[in-house]
mmCIF file of C-alpha atoms and ligand atoms in Angstrom:
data_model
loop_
_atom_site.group_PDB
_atom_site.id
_atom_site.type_symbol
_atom_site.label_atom_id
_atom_site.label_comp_id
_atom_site.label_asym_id
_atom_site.label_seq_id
_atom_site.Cartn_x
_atom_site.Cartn_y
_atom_site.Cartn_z
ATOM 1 C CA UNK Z 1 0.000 0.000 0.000
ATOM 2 C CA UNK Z 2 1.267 3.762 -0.841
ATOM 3 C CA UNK Z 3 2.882 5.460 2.313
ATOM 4 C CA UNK Z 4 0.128 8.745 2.919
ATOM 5 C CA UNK Z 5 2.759 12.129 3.537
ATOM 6 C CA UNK Z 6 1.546 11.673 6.965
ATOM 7 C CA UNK Z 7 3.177 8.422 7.913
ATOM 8 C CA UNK Z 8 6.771 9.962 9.055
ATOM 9 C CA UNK Z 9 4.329 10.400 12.265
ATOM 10 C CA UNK Z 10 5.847 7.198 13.392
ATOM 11 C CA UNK Z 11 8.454 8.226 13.977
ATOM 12 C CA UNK Z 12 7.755 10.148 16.963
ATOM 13 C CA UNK Z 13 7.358 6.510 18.331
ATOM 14 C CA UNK Z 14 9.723 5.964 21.280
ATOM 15 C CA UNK Z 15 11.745 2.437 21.426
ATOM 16 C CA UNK Z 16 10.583 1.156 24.861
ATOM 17 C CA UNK Z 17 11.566 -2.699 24.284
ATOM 18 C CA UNK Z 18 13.303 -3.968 27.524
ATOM 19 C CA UNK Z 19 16.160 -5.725 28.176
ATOM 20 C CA UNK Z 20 17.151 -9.330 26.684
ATOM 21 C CA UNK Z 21 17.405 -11.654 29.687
ATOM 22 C CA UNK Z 22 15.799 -10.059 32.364
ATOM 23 C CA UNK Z 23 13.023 -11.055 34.427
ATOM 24 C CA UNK Z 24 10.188 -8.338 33.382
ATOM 25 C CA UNK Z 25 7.904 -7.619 36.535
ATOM 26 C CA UNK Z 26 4.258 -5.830 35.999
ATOM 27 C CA UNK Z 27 3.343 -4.625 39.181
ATOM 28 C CA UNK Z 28 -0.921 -3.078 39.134
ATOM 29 C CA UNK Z 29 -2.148 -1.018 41.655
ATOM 30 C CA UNK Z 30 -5.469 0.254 42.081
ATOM 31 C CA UNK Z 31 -6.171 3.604 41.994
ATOM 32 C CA UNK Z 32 -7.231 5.615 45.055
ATOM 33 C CA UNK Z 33 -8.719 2.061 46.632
ATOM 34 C CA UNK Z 34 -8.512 3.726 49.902
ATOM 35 C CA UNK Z 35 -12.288 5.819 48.542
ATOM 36 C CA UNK Z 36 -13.118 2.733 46.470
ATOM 37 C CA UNK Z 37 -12.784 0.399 49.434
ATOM 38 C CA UNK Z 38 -15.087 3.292 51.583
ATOM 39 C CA UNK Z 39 -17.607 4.006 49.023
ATOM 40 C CA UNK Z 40 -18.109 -0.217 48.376
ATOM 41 C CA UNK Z 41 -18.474 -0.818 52.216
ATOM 42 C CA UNK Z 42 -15.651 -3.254 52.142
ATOM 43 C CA UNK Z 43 -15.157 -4.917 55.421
ATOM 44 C CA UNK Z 44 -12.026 -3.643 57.272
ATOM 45 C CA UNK Z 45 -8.774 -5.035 57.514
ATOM 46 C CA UNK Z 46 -9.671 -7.828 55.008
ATOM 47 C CA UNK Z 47 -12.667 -7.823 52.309
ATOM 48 C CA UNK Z 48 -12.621 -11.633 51.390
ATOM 49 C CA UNK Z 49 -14.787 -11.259 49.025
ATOM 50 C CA UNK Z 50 -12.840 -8.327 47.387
ATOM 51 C CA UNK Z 51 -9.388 -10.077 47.674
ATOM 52 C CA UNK Z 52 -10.996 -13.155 45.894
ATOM 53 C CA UNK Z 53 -12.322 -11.104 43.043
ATOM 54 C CA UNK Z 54 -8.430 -9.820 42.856
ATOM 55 C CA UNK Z 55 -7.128 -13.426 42.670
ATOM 56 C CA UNK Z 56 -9.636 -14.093 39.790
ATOM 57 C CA UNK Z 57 -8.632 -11.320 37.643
ATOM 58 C CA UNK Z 58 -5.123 -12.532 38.256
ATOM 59 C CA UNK Z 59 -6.207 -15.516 36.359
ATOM 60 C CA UNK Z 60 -7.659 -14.174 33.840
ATOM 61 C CA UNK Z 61 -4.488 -12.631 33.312
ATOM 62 C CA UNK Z 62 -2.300 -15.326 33.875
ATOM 63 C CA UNK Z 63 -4.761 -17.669 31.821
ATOM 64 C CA UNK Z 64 -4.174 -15.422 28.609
ATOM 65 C CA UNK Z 65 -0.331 -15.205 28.895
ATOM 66 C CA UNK Z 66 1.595 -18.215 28.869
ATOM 67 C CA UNK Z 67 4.710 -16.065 29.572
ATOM 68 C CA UNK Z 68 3.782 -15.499 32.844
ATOM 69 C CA UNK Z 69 5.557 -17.672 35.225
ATOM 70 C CA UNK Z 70 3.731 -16.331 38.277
ATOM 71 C CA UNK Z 71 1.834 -13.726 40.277
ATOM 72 C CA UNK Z 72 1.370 -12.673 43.603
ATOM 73 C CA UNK Z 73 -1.061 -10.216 44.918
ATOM 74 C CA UNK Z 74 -1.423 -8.344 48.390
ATOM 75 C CA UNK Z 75 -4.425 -5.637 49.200
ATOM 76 C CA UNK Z 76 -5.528 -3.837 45.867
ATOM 77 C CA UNK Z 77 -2.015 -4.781 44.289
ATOM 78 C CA UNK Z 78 -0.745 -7.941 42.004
ATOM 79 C CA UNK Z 79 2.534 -8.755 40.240
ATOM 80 C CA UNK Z 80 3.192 -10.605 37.353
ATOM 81 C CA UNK Z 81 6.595 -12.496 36.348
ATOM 82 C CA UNK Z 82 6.730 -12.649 33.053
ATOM 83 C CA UNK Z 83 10.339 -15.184 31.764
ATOM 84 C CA UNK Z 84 13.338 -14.065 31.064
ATOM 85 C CA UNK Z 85 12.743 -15.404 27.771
ATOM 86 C CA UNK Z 86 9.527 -13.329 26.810
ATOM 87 C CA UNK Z 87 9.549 -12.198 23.100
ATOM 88 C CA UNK Z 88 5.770 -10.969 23.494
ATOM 89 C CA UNK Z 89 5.268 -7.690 21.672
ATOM 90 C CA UNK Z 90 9.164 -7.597 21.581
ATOM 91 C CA UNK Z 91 9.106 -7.171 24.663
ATOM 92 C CA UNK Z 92 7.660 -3.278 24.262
ATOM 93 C CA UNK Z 93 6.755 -2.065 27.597
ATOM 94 C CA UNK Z 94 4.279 0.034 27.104
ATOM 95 C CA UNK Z 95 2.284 -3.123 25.038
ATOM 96 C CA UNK Z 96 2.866 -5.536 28.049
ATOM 97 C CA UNK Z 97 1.967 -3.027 30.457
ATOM 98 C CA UNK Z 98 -0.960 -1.793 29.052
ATOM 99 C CA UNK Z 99 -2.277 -4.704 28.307
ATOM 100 C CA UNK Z 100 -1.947 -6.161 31.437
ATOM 101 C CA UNK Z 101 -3.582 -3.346 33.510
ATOM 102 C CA UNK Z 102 -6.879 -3.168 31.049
ATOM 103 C CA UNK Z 103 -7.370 -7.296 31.075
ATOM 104 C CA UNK Z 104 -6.666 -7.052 34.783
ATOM 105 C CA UNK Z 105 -9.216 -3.795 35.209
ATOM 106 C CA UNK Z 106 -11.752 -5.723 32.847
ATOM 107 C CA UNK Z 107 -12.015 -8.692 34.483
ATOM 108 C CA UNK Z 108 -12.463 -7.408 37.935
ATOM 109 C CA UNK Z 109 -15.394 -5.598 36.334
ATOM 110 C CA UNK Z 110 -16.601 -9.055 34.940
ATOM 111 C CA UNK Z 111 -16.716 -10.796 37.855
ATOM 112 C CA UNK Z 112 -17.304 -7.784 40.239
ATOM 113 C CA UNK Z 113 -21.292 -9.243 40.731
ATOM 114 C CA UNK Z 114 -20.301 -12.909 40.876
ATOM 115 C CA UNK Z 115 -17.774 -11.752 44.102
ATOM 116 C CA UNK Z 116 -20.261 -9.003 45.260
ATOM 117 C CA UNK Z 117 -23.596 -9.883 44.417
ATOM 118 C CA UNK Z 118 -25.201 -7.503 46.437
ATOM 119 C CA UNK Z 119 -22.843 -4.338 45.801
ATOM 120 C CA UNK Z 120 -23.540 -2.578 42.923
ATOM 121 C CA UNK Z 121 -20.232 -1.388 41.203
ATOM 122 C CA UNK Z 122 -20.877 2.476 41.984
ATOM 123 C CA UNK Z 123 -17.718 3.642 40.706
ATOM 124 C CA UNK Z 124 -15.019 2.529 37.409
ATOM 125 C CA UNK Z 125 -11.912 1.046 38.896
ATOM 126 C CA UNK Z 126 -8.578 1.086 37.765
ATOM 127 C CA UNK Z 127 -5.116 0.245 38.102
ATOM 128 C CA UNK Z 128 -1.724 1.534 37.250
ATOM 129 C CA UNK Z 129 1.157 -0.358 36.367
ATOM 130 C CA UNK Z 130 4.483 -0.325 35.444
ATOM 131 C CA UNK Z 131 7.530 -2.830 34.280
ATOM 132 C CA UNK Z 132 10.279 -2.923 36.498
ATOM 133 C CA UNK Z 133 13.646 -5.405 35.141
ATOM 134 C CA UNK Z 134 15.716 -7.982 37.476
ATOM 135 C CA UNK Z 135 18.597 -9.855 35.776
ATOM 136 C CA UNK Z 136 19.073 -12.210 38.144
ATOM 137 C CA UNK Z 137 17.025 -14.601 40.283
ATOM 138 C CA UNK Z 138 18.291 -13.840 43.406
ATOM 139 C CA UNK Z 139 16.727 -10.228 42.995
ATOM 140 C CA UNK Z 140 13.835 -11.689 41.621
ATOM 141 C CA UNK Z 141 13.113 -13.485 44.797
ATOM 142 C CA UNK Z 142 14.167 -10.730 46.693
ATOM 143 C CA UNK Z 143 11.456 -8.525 44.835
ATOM 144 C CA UNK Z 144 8.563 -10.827 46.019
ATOM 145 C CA UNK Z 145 9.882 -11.076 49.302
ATOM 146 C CA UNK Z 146 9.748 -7.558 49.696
ATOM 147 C CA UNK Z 147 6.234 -7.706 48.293
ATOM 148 C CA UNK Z 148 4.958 -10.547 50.840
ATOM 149 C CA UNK Z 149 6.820 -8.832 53.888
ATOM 150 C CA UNK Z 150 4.823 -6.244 52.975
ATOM 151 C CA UNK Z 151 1.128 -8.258 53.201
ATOM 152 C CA UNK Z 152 2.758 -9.004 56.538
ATOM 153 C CA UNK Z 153 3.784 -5.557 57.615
ATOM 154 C CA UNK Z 154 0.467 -4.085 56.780
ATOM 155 C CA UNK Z 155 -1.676 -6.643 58.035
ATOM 156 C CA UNK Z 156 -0.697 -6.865 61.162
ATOM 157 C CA UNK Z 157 -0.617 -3.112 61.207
ATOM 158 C CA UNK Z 158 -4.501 -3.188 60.289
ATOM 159 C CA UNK Z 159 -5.675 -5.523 62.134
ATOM 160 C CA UNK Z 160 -4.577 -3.830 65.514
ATOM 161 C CA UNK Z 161 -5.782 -0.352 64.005
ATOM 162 C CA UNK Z 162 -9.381 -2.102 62.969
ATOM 163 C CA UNK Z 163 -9.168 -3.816 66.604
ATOM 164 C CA UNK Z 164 -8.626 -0.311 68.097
ATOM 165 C CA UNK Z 165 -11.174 1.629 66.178
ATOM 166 C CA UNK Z 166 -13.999 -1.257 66.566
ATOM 167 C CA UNK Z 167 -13.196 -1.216 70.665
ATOM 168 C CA UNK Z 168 -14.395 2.604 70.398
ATOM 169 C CA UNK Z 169 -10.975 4.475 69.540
ATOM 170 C CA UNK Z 170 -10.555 7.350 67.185
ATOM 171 C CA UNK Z 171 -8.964 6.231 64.269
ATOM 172 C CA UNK Z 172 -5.906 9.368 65.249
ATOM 173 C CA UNK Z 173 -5.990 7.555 68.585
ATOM 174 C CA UNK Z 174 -5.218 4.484 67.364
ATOM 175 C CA UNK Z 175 -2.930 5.711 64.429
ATOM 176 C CA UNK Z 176 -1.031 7.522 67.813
ATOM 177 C CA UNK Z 177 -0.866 4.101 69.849
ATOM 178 C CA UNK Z 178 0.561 2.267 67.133
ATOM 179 C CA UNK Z 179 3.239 4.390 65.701
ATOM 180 C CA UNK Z 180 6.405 3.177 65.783
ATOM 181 C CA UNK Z 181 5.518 0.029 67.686
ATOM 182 C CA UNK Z 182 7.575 -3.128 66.564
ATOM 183 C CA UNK Z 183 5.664 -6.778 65.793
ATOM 184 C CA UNK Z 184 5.951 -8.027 68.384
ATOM 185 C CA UNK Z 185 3.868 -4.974 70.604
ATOM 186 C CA UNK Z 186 1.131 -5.319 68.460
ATOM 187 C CA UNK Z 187 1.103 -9.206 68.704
ATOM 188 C CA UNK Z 188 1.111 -8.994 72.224
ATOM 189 C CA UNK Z 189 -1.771 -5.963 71.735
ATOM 190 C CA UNK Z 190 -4.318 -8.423 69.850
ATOM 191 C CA UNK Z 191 -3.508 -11.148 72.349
ATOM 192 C CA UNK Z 192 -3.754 -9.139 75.505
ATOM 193 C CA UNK Z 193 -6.369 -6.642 74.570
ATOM 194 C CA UNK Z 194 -8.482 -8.616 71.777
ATOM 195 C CA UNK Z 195 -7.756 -12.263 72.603
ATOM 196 C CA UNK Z 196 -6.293 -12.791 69.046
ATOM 197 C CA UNK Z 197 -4.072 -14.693 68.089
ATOM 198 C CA UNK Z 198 -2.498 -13.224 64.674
ATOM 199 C CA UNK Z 199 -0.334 -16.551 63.794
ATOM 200 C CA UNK Z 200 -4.194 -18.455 63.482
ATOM 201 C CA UNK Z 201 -5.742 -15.497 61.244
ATOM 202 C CA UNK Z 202 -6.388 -16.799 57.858
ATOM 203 C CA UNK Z 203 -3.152 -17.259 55.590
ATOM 204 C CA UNK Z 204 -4.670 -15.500 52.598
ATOM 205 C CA UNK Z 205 -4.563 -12.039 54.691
ATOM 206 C CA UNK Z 206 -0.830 -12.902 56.435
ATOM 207 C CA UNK Z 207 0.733 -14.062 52.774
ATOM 208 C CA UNK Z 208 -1.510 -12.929 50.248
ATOM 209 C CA UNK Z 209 -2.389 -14.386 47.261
ATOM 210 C CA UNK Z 210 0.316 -16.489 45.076
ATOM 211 C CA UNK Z 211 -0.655 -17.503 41.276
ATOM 212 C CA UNK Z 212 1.364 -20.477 39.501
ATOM 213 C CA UNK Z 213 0.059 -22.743 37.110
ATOM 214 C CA UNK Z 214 -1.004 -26.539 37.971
ATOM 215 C CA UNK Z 215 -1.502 -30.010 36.548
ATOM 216 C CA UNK Z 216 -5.790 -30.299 37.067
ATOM 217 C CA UNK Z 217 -7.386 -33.305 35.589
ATOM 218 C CA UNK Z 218 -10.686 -32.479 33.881
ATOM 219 C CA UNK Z 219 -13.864 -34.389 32.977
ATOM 220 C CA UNK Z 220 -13.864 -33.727 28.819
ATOM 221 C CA UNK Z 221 -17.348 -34.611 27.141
ATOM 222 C CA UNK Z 222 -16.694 -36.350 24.155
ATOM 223 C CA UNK Z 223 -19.376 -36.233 20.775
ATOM 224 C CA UNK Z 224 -20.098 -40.040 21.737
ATOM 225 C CA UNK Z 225 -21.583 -38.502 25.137
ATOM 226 C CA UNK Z 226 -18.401 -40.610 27.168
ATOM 227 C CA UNK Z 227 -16.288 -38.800 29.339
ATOM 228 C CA UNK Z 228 -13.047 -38.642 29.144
ATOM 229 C CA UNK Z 229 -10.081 -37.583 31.360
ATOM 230 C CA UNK Z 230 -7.839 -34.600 30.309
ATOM 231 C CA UNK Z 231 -4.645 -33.002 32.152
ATOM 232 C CA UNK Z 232 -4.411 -29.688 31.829
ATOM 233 C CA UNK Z 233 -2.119 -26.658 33.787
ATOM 234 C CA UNK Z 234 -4.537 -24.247 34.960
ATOM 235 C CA UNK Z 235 -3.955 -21.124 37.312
ATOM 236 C CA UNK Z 236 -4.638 -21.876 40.764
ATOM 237 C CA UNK Z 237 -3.924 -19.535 43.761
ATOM 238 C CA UNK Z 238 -2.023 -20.561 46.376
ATOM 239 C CA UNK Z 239 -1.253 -18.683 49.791
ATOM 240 C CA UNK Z 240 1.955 -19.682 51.498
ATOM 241 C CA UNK Z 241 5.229 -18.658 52.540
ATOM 242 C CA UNK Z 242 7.552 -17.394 49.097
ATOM 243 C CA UNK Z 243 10.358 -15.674 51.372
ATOM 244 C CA UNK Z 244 11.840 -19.226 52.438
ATOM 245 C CA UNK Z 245 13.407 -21.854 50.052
ATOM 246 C CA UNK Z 246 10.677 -24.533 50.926
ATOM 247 C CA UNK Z 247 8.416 -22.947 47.311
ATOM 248 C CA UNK Z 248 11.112 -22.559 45.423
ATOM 249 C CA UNK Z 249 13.105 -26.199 45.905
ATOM 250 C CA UNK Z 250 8.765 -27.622 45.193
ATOM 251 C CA UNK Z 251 8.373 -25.512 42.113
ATOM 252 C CA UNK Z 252 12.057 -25.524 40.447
ATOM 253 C CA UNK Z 253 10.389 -24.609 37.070
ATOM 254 C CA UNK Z 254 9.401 -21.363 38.236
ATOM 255 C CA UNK Z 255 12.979 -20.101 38.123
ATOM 256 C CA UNK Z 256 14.025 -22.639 35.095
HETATM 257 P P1 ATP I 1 -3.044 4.962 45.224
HETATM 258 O O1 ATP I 1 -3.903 5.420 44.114
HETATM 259 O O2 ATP I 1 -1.880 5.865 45.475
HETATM 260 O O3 ATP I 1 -2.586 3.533 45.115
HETATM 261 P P2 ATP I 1 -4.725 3.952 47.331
HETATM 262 O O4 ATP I 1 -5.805 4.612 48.137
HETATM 263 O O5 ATP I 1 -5.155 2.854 46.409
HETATM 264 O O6 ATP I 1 -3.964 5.098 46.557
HETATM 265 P P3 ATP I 1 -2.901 2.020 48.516
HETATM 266 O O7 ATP I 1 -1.623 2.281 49.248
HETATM 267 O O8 ATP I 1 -2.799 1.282 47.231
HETATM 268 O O9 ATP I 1 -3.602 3.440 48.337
HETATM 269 O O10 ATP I 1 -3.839 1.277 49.524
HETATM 270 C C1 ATP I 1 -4.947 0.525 49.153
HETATM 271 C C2 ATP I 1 -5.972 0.599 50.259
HETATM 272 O O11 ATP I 1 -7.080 -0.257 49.946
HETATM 273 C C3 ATP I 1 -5.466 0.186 51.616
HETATM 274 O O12 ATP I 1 -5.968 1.036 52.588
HETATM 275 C C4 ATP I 1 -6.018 -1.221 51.800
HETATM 276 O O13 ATP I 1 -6.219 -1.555 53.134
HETATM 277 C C5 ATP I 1 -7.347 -1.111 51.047
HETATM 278 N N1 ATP I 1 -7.806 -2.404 50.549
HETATM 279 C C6 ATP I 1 -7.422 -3.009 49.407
HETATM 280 N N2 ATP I 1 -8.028 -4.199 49.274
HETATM 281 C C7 ATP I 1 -8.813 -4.355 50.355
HETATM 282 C C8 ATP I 1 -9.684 -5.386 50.809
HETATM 283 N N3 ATP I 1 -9.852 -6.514 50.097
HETATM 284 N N4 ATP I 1 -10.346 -5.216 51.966
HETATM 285 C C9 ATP I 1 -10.180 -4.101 52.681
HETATM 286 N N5 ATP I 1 -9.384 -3.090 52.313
HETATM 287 C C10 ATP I 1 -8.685 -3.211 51.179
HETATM 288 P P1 ATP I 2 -3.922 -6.350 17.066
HETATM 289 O O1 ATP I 2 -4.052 -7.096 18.348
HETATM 290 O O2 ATP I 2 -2.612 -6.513 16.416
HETATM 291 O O3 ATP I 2 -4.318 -4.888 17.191
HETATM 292 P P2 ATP I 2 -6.407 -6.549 15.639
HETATM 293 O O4 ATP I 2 -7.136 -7.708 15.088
HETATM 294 O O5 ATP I 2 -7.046 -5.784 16.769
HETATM 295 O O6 ATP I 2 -4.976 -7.053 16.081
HETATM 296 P P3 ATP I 2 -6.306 -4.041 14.198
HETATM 297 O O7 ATP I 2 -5.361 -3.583 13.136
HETATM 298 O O8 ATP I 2 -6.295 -3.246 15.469
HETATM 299 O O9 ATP I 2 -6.031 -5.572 14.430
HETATM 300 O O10 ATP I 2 -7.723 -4.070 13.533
HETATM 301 C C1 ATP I 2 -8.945 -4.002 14.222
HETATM 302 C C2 ATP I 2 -10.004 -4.741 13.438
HETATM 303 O O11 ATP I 2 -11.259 -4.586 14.068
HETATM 304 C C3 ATP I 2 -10.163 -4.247 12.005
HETATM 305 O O12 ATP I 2 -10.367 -5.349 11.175
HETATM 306 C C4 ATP I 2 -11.410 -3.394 12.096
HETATM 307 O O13 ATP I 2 -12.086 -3.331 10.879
HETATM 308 C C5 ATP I 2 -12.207 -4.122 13.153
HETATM 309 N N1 ATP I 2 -13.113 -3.207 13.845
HETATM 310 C C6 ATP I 2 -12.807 -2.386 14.865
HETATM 311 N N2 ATP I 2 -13.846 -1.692 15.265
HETATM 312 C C7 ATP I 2 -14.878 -2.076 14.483
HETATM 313 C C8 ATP I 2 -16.260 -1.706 14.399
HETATM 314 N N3 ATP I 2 -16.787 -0.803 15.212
HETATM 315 N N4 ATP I 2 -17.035 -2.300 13.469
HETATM 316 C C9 ATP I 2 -16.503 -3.210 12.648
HETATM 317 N N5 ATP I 2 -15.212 -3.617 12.671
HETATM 318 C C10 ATP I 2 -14.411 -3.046 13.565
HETATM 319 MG MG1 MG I 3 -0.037 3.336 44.296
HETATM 320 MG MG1 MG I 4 -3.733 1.705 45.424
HETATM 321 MG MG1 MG I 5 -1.793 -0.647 47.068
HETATM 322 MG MG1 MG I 6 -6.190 -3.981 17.481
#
């Protein structure tokens, strides 16, 4: 086809392909959740129901690019590890990111009333992201380390401020008792005080969410109306320790 005079447009176009050999990280984060969460009534420290429709968005997302090795997901936020390897969209950042974030953001609309039945979306959510590089494994790990001492940090933080504030504090007043108290204060606060015990709260809000793919054997209706058995690797979502070798020596192919 003949090239209009308006084609040298293009090249205005920035190259924004990342590096060979690196692991390429897309880290979402929803925008302003802290209203979001507030206007949707969410419960407080932990929506399940609202972390669960997180995790199934991360599917989606995983379930549409094989190049994803993993994800892991905290809060309103979820990474994806895409290989080292990864030729998609030669590797153009702006393409991976992009697409990430609107599958992600249009998914979590999807199955908003299958997760929420009973809470009208009253508001368009959305998520940033960006690609950050590691070129080696060891800072790989260390990324999503950082990311599940994180769920840790700010769990236990909120569940001693939700404690506080449900006993009849002012949310400054319980800001003010907790800041700059170590762990293991505000385990002995929720023990003490609340009779919790944070090591038996659910794993999902201590670890958060991780996504890797897995052998599932499904049921496969044939034309002939028999069933037949099929393997398949799905996304499932897993919440466990990632910090400690114990995942990593289980699933060696997620560093392969
Ligand atoms: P920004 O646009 O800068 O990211 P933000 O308001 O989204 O602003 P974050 O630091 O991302 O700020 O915090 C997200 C907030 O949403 C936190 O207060 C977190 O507790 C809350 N939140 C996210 N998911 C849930 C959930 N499932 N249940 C309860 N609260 C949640
Ligand atoms: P890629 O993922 O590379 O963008 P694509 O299939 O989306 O692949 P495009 O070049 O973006 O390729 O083309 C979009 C296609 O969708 C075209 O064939 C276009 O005619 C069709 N299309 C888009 N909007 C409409 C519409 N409103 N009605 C009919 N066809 C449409
Ligand atoms: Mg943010
Ligand atoms: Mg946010
Ligand atoms: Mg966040
Ligand atoms: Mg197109």
């Amino acid at each position: 086809m003949a090239k209009s005079k308006y084609e040298y447009v293009k090249l205005y176009e920035t190259d924004d392909r990342l590096l060979p050999g690196c692991w390429i990280v897309v880290r979402l984060d929803g925008k302003g959740f802290t209203k979001f969460c507030e206007l949707h009534e969410f419960e407080k420290p932990n929506d399940l129901r609202a972390l669960c429709l997180m995790d199934e968005a991360a599917k989606a997302v995983v379930g549409e690019f094989q190049d994803i090795r993993m994800a892991f997901g905290e809060s309103d936020e979820y990474s994806f590890v895409f290989s080292k390897s990864c030729e998609l969209y030669g590797r153009r950042a702006s393409k991976l990111v992009s697409l990430v974030a609107s599958l992600f953001s249009a998914a979590y609309v999807r199955f908003w009333p299958a997760h929420l039945p009973d809470t009208p979306l009253a508001a368009t959510p959305m998520f940033d992201g960006r690609a950050v590089l590691y070129p080696a494994d060891s800072t790989l790990r260390d990324y999503l380390s950082w990311r599940q001492a994180d769920t840790h940090i700010n769990n236990l933080y909120n569940t001693c401020f939700w404690a506080l504030v449900q006993s009849g504090k002012t949310t400054a007043e319980a800001h003010a008792e907790l800041r700059g108290s170590l762990s293991d204060y505000k385990n002995e606060l929720l023990f003490s005080r609340f009779g919790i015990n944070y090591s038996t709260l659910p794993e999902r809000f201590r670890k958060g969410s991780v996504v890797i793919r897995q052998r599932v054997t499904v049921q496969k209706q044939m034309p002939d109306g028999r069933t037949k058995q099929k393997e398949r690797l799905e996304p499932v979502v897993l919440h466990c320790d990632i910090i400690r070798d114990d995942f990593w020596r289980q699933h060696p192919e997620l560093l392969a």
